[in-house]
Coordinates of N, CA and C in Angstrom, one line a residue:
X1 N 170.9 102.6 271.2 CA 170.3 103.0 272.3 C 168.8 102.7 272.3
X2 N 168.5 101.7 272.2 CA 167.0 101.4 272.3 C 166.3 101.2 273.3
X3 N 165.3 101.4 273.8 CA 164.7 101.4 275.0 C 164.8 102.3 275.7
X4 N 165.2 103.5 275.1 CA 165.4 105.0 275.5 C 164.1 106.1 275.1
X5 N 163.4 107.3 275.9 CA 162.5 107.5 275.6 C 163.3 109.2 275.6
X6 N 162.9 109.5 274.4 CA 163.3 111.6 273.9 C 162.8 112.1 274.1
X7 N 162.4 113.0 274.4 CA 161.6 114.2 275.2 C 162.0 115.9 274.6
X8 N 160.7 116.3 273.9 CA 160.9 117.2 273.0 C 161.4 118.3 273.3
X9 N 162.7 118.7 273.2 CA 163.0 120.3 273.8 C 163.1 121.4 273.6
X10 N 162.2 121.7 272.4 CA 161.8 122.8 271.6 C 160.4 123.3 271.9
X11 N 159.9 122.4 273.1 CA 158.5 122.8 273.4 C 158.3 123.8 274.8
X12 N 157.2 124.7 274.8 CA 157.6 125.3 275.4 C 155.9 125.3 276.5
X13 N 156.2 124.6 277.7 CA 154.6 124.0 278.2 C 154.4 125.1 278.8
X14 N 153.0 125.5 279.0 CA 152.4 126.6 279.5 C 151.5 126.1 280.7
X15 N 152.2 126.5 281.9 CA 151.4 126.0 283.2 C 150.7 127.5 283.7
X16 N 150.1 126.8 284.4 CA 149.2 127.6 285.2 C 148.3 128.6 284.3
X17 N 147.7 128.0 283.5 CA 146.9 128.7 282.5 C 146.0 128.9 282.6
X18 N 145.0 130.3 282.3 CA 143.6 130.4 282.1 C 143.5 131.1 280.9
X19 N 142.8 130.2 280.1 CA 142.5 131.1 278.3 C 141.6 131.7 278.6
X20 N 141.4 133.3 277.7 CA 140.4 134.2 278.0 C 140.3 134.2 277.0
X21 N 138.9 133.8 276.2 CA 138.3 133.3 274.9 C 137.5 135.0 275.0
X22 N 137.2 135.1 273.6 CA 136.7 136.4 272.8 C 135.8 135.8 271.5
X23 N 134.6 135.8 271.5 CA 134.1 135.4 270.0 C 133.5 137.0 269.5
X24 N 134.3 137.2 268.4 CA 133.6 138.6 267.6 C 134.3 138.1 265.8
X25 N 133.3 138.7 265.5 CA 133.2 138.5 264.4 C 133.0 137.0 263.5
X26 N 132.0 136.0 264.3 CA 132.3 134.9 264.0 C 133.1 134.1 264.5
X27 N 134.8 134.4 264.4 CA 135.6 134.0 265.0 C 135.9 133.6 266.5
X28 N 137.1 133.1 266.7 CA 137.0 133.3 268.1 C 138.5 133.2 268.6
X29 N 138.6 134.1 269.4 CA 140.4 134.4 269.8 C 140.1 133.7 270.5
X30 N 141.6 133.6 271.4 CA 142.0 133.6 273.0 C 143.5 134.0 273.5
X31 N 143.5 133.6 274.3 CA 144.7 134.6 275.1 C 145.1 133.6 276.0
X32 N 146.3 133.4 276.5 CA 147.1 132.8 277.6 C 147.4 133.8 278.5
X33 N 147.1 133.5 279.8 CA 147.1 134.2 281.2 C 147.3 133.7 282.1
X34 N 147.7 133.9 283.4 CA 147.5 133.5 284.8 C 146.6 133.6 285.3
X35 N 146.5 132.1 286.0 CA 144.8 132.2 286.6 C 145.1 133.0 287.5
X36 N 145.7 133.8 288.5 CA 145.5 134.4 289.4 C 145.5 135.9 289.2
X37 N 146.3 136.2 288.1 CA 145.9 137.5 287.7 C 145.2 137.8 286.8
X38 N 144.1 137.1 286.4 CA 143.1 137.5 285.4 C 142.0 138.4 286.6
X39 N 141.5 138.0 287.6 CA 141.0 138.5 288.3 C 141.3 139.9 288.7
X40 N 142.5 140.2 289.1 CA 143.1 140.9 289.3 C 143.3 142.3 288.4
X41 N 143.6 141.8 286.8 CA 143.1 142.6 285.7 C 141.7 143.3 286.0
X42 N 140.7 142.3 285.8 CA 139.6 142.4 285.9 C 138.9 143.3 286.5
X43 N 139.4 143.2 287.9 CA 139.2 144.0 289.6 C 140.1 145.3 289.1
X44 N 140.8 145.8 288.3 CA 141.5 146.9 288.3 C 142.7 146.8 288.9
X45 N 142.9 146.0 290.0 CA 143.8 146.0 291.2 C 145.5 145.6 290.4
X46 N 145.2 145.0 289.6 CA 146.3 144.8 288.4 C 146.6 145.7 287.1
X47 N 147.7 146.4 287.2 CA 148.0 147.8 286.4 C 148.4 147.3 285.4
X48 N 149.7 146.6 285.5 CA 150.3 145.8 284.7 C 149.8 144.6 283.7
X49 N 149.8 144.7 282.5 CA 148.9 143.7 281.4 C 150.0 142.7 281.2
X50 N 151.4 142.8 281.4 CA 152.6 142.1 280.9 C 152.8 141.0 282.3
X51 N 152.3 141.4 283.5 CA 151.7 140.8 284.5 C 150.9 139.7 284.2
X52 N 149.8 139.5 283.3 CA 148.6 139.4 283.3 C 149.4 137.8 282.4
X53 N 149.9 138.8 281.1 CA 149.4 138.1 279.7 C 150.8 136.6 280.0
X54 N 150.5 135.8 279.5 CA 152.1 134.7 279.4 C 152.5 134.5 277.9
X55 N 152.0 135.3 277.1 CA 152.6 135.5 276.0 C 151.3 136.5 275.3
X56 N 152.1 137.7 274.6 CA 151.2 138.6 274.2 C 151.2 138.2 272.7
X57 N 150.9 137.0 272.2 CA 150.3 136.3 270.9 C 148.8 136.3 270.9
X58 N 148.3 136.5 270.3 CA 146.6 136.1 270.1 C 146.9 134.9 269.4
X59 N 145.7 134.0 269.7 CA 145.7 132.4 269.5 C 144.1 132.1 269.1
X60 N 143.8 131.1 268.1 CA 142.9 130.5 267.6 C 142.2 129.6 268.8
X61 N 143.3 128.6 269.0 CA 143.5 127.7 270.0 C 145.3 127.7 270.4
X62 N 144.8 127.5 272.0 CA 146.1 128.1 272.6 C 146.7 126.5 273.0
X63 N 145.7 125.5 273.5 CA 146.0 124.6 273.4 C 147.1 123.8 272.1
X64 N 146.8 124.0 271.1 CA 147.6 123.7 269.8 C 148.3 124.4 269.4
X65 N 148.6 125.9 269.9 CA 149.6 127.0 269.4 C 149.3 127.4 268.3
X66 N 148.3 127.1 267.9 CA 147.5 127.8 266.6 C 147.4 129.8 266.7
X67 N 148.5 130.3 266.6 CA 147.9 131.7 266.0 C 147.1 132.2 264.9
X68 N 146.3 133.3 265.7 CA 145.5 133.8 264.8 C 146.1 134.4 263.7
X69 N 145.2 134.7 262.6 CA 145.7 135.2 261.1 C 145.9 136.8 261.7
X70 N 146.7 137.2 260.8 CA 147.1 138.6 260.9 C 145.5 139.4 260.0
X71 N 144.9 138.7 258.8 CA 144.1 139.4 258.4 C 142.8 139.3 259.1
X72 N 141.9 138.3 259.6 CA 141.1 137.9 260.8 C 141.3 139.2 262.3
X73 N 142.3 139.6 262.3 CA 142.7 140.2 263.4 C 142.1 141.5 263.0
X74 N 142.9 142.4 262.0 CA 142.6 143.4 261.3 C 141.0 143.5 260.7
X75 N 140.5 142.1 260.0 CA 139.1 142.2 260.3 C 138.2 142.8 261.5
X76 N 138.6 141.8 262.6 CA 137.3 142.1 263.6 C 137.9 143.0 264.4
X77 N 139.3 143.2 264.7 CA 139.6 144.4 265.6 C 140.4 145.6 264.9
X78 N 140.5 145.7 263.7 CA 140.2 147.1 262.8 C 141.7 147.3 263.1
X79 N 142.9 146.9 263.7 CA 144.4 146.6 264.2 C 145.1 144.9 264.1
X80 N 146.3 145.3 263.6 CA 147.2 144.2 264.2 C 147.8 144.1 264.9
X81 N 147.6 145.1 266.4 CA 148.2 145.4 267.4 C 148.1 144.2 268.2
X82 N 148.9 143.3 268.5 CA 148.8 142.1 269.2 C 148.8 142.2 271.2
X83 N 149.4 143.6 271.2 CA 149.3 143.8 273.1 C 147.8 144.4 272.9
X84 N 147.5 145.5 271.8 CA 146.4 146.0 272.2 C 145.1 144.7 272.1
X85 N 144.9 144.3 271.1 CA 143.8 143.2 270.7 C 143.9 142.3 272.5
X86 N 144.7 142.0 272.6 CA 144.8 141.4 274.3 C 144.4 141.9 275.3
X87 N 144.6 143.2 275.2 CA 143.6 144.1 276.2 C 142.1 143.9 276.5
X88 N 141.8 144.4 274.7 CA 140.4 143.9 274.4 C 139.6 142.7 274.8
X89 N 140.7 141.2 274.3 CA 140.2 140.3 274.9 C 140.0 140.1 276.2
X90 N 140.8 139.9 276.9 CA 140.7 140.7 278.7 C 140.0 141.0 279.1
X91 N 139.4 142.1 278.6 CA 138.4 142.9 279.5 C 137.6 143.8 278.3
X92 N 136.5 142.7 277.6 CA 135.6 143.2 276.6 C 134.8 144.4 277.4

């Protein structure tokens, strides 16, 4: 079958994205969101965080799927609470 082109299907693309970057402690998170409800967070007008978030992982870089360290986490936000730290980032 040569001249055939494979296409990875273990990947999992994240559209309509807005990263909401956090630098503390040196470091620097980020978060995957919808651009249309980050605003919305923001404004209060959005109750719902599960709404908000498109995966409640904290990320190094979200572009590369890079998750943050669990001990880095517990460093600068004193928890490894992965919905709560996303709050945080969200709405410092």
């Amino acid at each position: 079958m040569p001249g055939q082109i494979k296409t990875p299907t273990n990947q999992k693309l994240l559209t309509n994205v807005a990263i909401v970057r956090l630098k503390k402690c040196g470091k620097r998170f980020e978060i995957a969101c919808y651009k249309n409800k980050v605003l919305n967070w923001r404004n209060k007008t959005e109750k719902n965080i599960d709404e908000v978030l498109q995966t409640q992982n904290v990320f190094v870089n979200v572009a590369r799927g890079q998750l943050a360290k669990r001990d880095d986490l517990v460093e600068c936000f004193e928890t490894d609470n992965q919905l709560g730290i996303c709050k945080t980032v969200s709405f410092p």
